[in-house]
CSV table of C-alpha atoms and ligand atoms in Angstrom, one decimal:
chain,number,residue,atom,x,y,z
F,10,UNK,CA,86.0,-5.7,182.9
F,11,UNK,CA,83.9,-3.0,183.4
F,12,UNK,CA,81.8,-2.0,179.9
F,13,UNK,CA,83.8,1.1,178.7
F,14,UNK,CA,83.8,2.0,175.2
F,15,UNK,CA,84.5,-1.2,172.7
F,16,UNK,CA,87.0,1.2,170.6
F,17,UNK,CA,90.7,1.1,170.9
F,18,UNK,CA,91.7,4.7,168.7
F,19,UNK,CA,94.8,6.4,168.2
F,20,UNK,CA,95.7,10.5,168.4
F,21,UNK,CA,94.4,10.4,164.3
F,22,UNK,CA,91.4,9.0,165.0
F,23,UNK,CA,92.3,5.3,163.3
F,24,UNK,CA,90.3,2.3,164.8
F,25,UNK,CA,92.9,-0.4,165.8
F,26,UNK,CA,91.3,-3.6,165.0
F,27,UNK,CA,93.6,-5.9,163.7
F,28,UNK,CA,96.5,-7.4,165.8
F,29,UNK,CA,99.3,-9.2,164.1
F,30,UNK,CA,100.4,-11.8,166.5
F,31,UNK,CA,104.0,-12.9,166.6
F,32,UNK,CA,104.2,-16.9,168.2
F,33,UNK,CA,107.8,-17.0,167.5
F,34,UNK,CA,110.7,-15.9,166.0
F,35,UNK,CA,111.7,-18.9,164.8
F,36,UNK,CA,111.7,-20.1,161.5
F,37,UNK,CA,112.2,-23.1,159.7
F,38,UNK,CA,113.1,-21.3,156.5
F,39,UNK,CA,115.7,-18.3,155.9
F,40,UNK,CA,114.4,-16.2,153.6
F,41,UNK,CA,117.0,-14.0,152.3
F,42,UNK,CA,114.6,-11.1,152.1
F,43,UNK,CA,113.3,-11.4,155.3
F,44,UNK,CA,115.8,-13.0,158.1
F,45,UNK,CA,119.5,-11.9,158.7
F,46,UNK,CA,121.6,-14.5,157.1
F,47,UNK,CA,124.9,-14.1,159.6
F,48,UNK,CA,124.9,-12.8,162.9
F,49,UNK,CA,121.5,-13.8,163.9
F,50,UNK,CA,120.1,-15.8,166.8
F,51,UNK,CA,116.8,-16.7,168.3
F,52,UNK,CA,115.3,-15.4,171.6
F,53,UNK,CA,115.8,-18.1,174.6
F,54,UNK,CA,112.5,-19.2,175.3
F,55,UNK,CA,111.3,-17.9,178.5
F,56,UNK,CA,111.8,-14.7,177.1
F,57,UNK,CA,108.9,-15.4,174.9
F,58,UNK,CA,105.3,-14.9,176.3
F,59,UNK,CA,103.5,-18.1,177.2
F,60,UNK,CA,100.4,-18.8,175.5
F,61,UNK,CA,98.6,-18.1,179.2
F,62,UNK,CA,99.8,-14.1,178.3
F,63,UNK,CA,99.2,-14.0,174.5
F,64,UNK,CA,95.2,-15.2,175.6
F,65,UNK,CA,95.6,-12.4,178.3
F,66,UNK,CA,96.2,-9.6,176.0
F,67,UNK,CA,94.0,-10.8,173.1
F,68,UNK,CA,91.0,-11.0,175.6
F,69,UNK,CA,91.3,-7.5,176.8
F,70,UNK,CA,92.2,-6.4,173.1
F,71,UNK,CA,88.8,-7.7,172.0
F,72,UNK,CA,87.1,-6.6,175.1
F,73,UNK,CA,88.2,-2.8,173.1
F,74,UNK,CA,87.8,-3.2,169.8
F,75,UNK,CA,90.4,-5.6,168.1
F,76,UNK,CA,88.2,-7.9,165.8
F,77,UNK,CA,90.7,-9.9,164.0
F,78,UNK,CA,94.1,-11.8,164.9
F,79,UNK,CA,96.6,-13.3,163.0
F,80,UNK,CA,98.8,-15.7,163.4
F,81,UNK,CA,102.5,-15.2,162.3
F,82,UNK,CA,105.9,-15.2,163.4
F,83,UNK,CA,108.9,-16.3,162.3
F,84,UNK,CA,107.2,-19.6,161.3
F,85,UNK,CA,103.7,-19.4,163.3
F,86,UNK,CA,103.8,-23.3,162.7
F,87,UNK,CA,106.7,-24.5,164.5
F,88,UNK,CA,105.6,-23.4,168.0
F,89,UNK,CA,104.9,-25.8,170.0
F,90,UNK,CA,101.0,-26.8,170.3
F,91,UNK,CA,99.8,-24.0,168.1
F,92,UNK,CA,96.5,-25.4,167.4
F,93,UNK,CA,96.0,-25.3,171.5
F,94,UNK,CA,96.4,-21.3,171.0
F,95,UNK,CA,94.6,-21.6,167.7
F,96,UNK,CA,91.6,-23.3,169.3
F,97,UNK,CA,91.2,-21.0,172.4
F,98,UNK,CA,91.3,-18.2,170.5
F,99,UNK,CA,88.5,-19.1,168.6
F,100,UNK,CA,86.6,-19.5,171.6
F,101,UNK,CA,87.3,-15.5,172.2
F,102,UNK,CA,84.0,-13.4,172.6
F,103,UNK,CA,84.0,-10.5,169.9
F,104,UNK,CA,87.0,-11.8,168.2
F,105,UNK,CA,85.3,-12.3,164.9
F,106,UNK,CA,88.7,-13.3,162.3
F,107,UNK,CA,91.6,-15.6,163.4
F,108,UNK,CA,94.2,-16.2,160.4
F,109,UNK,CA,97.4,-17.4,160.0
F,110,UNK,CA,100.1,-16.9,157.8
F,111,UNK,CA,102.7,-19.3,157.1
F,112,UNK,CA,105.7,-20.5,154.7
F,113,UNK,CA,103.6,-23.6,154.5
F,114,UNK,CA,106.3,-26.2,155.4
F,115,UNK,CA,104.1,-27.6,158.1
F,116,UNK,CA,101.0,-26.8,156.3
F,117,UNK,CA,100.5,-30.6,155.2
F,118,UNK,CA,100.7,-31.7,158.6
F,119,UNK,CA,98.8,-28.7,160.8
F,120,UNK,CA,96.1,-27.9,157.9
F,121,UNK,CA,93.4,-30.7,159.8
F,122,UNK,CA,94.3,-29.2,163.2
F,123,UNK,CA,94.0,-25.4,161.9
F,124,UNK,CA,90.8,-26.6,159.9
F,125,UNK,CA,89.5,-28.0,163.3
F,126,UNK,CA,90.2,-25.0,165.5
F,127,UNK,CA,88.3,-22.8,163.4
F,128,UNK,CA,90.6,-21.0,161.2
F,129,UNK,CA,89.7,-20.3,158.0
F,130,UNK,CA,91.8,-18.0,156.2
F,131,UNK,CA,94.7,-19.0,155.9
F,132,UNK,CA,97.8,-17.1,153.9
F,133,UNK,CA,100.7,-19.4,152.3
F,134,UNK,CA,103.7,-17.2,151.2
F,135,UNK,CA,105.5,-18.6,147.9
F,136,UNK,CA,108.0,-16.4,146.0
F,137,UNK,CA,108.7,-18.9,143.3
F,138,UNK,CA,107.1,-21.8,141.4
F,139,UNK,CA,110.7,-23.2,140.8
F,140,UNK,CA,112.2,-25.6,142.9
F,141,UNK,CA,115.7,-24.3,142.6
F,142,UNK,CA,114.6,-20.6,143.2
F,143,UNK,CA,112.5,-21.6,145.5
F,144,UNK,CA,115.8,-23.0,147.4
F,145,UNK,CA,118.0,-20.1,146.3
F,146,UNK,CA,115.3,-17.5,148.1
F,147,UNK,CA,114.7,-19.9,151.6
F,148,UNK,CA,117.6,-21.9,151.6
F,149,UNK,CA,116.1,-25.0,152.2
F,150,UNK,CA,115.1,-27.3,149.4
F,151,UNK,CA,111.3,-27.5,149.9
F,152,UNK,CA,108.9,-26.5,147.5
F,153,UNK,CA,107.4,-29.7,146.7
F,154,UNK,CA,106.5,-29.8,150.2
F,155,UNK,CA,105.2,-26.2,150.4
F,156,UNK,CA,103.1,-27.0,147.1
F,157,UNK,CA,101.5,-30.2,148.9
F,158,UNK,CA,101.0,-28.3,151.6
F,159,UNK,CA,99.1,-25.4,149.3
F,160,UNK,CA,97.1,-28.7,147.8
F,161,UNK,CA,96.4,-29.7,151.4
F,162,UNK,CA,94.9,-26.2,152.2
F,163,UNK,CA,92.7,-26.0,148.9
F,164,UNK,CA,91.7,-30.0,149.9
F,165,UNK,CA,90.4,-29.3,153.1
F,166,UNK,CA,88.1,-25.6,152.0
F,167,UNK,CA,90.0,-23.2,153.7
F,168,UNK,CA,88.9,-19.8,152.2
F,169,UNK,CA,90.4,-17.3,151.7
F,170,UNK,CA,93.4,-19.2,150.9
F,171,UNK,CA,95.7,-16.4,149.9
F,172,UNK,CA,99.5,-16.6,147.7
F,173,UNK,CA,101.6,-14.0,149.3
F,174,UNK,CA,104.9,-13.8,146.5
F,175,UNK,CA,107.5,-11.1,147.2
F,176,UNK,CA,108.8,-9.7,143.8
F,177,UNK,CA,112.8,-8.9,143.7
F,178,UNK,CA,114.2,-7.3,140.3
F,179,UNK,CA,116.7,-10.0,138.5
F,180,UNK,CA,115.5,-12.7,141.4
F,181,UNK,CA,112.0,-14.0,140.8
F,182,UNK,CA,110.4,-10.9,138.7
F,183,UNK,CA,110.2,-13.1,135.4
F,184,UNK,CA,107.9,-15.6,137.8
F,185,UNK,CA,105.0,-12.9,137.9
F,186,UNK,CA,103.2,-14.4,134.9
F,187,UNK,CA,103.3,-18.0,136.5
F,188,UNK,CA,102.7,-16.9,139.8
F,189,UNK,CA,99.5,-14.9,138.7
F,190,UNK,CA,98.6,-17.8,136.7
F,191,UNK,CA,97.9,-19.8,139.9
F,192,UNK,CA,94.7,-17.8,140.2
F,193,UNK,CA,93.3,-18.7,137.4
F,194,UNK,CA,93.6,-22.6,138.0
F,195,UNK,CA,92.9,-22.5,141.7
F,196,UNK,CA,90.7,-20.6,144.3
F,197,UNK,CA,93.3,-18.5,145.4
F,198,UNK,CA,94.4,-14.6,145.8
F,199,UNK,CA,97.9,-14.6,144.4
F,200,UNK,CA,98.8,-11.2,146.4
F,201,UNK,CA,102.1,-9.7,145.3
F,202,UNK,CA,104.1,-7.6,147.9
F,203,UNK,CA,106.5,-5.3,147.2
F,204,UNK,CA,110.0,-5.9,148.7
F,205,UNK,CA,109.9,-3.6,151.7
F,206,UNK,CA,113.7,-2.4,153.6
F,207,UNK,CA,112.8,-3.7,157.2
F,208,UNK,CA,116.2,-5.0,159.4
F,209,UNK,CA,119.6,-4.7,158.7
F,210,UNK,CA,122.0,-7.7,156.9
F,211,UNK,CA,119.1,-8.8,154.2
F,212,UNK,CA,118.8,-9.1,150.4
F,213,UNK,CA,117.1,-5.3,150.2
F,214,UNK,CA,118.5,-3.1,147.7
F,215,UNK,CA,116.8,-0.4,145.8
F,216,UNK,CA,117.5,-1.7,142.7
F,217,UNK,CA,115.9,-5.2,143.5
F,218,UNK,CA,112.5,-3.1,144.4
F,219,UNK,CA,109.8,-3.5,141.6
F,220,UNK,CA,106.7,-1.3,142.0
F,221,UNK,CA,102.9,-2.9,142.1
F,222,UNK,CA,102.3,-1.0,139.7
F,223,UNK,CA,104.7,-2.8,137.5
F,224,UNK,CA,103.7,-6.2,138.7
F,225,UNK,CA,100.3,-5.2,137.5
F,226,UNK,CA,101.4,-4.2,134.1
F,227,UNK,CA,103.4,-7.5,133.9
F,228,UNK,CA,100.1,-9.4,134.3
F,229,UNK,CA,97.7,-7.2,132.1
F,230,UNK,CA,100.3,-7.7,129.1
F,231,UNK,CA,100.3,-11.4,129.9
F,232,UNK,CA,96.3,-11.7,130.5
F,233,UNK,CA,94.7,-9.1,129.3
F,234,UNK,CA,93.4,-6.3,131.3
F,235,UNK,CA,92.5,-7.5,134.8
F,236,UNK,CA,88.8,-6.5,136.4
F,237,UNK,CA,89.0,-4.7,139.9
F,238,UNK,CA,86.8,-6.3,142.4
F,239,UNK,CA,85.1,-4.2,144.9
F,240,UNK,CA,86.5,-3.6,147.9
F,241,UNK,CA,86.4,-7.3,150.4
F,242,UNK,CA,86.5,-7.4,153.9
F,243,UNK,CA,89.4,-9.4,154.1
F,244,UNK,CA,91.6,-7.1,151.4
F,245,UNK,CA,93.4,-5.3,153.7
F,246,UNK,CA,95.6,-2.6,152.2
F,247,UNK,CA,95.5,-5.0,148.9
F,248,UNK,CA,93.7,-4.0,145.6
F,249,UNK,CA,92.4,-7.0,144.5
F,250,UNK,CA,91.8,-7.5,140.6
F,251,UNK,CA,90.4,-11.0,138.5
F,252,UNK,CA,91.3,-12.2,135.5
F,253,UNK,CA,88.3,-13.7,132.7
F,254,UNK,CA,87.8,-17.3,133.7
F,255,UNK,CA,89.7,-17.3,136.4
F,256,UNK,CA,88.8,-19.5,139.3
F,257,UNK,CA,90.8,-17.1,142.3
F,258,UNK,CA,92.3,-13.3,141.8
F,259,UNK,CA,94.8,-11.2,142.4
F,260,UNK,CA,96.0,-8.9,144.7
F,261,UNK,CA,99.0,-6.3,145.0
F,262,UNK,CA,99.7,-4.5,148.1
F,263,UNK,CA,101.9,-2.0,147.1
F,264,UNK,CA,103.3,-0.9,150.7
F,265,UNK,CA,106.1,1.6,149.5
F,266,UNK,CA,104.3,2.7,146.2
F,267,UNK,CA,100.5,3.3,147.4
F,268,UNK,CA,101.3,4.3,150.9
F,269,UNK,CA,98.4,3.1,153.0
F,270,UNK,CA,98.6,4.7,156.5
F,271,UNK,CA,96.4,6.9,156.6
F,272,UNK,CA,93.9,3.7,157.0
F,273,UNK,CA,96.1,2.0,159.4
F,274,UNK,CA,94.2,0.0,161.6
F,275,UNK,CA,97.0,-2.6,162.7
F,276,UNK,CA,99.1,-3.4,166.0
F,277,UNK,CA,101.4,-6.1,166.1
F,278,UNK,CA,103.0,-7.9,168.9
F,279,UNK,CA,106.2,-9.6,168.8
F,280,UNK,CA,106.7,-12.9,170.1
F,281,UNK,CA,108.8,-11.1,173.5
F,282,UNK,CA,106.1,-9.2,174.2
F,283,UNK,CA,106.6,-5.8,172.6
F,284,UNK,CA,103.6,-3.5,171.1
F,285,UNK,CA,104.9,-2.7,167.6
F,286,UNK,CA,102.6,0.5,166.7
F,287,UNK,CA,104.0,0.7,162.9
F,288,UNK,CA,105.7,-1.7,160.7
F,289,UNK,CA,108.2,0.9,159.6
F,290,UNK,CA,109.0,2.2,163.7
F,291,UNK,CA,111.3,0.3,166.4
F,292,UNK,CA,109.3,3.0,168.9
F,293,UNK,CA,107.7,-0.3,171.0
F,294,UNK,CA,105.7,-0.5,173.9
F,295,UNK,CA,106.9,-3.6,176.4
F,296,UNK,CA,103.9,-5.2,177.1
F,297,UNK,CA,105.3,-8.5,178.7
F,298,UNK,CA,106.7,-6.1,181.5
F,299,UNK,CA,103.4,-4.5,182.5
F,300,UNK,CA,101.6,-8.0,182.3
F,301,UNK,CA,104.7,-9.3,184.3
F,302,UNK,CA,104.2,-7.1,186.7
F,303,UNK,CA,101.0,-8.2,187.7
F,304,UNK,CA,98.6,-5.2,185.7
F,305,UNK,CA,95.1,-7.2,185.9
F,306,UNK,CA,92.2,-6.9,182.8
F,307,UNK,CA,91.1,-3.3,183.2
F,308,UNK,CA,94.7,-1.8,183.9
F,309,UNK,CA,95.8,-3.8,181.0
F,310,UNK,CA,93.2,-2.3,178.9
F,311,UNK,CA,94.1,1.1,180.2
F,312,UNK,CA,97.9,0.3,179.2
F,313,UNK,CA,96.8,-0.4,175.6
F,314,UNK,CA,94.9,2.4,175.5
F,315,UNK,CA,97.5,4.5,176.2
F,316,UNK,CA,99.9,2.7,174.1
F,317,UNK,CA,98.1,3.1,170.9
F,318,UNK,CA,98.4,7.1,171.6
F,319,UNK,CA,102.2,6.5,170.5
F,320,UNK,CA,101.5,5.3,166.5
F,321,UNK,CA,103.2,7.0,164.6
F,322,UNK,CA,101.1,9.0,162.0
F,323,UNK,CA,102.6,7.6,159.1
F,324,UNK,CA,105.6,7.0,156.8
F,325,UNK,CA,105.5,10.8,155.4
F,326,UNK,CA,107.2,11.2,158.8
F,327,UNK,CA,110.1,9.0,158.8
F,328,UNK,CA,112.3,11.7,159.5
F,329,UNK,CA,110.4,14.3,161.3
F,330,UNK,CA,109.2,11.2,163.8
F,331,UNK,CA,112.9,8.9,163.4
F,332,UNK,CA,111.2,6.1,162.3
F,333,UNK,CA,113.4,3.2,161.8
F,334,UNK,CA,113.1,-0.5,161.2
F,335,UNK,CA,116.3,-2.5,162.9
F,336,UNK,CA,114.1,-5.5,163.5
F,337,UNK,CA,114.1,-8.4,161.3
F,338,UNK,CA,110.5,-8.8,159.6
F,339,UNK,CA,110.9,-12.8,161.1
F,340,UNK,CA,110.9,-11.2,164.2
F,341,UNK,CA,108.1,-8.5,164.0
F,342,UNK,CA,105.4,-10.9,161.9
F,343,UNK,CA,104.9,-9.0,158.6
D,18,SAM,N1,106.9,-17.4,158.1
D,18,SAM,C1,105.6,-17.0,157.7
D,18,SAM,C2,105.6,-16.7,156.2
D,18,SAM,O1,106.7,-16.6,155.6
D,18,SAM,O2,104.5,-16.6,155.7
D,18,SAM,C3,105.1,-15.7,158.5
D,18,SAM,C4,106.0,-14.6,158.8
D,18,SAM,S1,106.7,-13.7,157.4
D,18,SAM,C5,107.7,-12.5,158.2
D,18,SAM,C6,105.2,-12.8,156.9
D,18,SAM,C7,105.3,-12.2,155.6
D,18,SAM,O3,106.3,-11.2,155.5
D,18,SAM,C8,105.6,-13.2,154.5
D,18,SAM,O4,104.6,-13.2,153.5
D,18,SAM,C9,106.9,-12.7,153.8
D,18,SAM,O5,106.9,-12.9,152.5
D,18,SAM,C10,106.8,-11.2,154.2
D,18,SAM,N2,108.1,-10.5,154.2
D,18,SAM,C11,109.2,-10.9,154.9
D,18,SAM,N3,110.2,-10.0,154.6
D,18,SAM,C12,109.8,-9.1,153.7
D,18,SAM,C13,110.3,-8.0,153.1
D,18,SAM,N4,111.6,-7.6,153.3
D,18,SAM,N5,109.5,-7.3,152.2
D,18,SAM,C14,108.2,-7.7,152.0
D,18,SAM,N6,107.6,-8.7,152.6
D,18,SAM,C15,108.4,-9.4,153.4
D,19,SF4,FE1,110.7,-17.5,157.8
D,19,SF4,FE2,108.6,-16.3,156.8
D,19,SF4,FE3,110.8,-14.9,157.1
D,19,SF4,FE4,110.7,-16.7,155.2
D,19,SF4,S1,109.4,-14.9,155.3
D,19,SF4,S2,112.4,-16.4,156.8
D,19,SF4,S3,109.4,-18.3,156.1
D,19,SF4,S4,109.6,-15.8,158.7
């Protein structure tokens, strides 16, 4: 590819570095926050992009300016040879983070492969420390292999190795004292999301939404006040905090509260191939068609760079730009 300028920049002037990468939208949990619980089926496989197209696109994305990739999905883990995808992508020019985030079912079993292929950072998402809570919330009975798999991750040095717990009023709220308690006996970020509306048919319901803000308060009344740590690389749109003592810290990413887009610097690409510009927007860009139809390197590049134009400037314009969020977060990545 010709040497053109290595930034990738949207109408607002926001650097997109950061692509969230979609392997698959299937899962082998069904959390009710997160994936339709009736009426729901999985895309047919060869309507998913092969791992020869998701290499395609993150080359030339690097080649202009994305940095980092993660991993997600669905579960990133049960796609077939992930590590394969995990391994060549670390072998990427420029692309200077690869991560993954996962329910950690497989983590146990992948976390020597992922160590292998380079990743380091790794995010493990655990909404309960209770085993029956833990089942209510996934429907599957599997914590104690999600907690090996957590014990697996801290074994083998991944770092960071971040928590990621979705707080929901009356379901799991009276956890946030354990959960933030993690951090203090292990090296990890316990990083508490609030519950976001994004699909249609899941648990969301206004009056299940509890702020960051309260979260924090929750944990300053159970440890004392909590010490804000200067802004990491690998934050994100998380404010990250420690307690005294504490091995690991804690972060709260407050997406509805402490809107963050006017930092944006994400894309995100589902696992059929379409160019999600905001979290919040079904506006996507099909990106499997244009590769399908035979666009090489620079054209590509060209068709990102256009595409990017189209991101939305932020959630202060859900009505004035129709945003709207039909997708099921399992099939957009988080
Ligand atoms: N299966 C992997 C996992 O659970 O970590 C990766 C995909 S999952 C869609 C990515 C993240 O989105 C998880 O941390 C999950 O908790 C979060 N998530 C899903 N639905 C959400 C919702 N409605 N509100 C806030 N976070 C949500
Ligand atoms: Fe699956 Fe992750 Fe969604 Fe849970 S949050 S249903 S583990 S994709």
């Amino acid at each position: 590819m010709k040497k053109g300028k290595n930034i990738l920049v949207d109408r607002y002037g926001r650097r997109l570095t950061y692509l969230r990468l979609s392997v698959t939208d299937r899962c082998n949990l069904r959390c009710q926050y997160c994936m339709p619980q009736i009426n729901f089926s999985w895309l047919p496989h060869d309507s998913i992009l092969t791992y020869e197209e998701i290499l395609k696109i993150c080359r030339t994305l690097t080649a202009i300016g994305v940095t980092k990739v993660r991993l997600t999905g669905g579960e990133p883990l049960v796609r077939r040879d992930l590590i394969s995808l995990a391994e060549k992508l670390t072998e990427i020019d420029g692309l200077e983070e690869i991560c993954i985030t996962t329910n950690g079912v497989l983590l146990e079993e992948y976390a020597d492969g992922l160590f292998k292929a380079g990743i380091r950072h790794i995010n493990i998402s655990l909404d309960s420390m209770n085993p029956e809570r833990f089942a209510y919330i996934t429907g599957f009975d599997l914590f104690e292999q999600v907690w090996r798999g957590i014990e697996k991750a801290l074994e083998k040095g991944f770092s960071p190795i971040k928590i990621n717990s979705v707080i929901m009023k009356g379901i799991n709220d009276n956890e946030i004292t354990a959960l933030a308690g993690l951090s203090l006996k292990y090296p990890v970020q316990v990083r508490f999301i609030e519950f976001m509306p994004v699909g249609h048919d899941i648990f969301w319901n206004p009056a299940r939404f509890v702020s960051c803000d309260k979260i924090r308060n929750q944990v300053e009344d159970a440890f004392g006040k909590l010490r804000p740590l200067p802004k990491s690389q690998s934050a994100g749109p998380a404010s990250e905090y420690v307690m005294d003592n504490a091995l690991g810290s804690v972060g709260f990413i407050g997406a509805l509260s402490h809107r963050f887009c006017e930092s944006c610097n994400r894309l995100r690409l589902t696992a059929e191939g379409r160019l999600r510009l905001c979290l919040f927007s079904d506006k996507e860009v099909d990106v499997k068609k244009a590769l399908r139809q035979g666009l090489d390197t620079e054209e590509l590049a060209l068709f990102f760079r256009q595409a990017v134009l189209k991101k939305p400037k932020g959630l202060e314009f859900l009505d004035k730009e129709k945003l709207s969020c039909t997708r099921s977060m399992s099939s957009i990545g988080g």
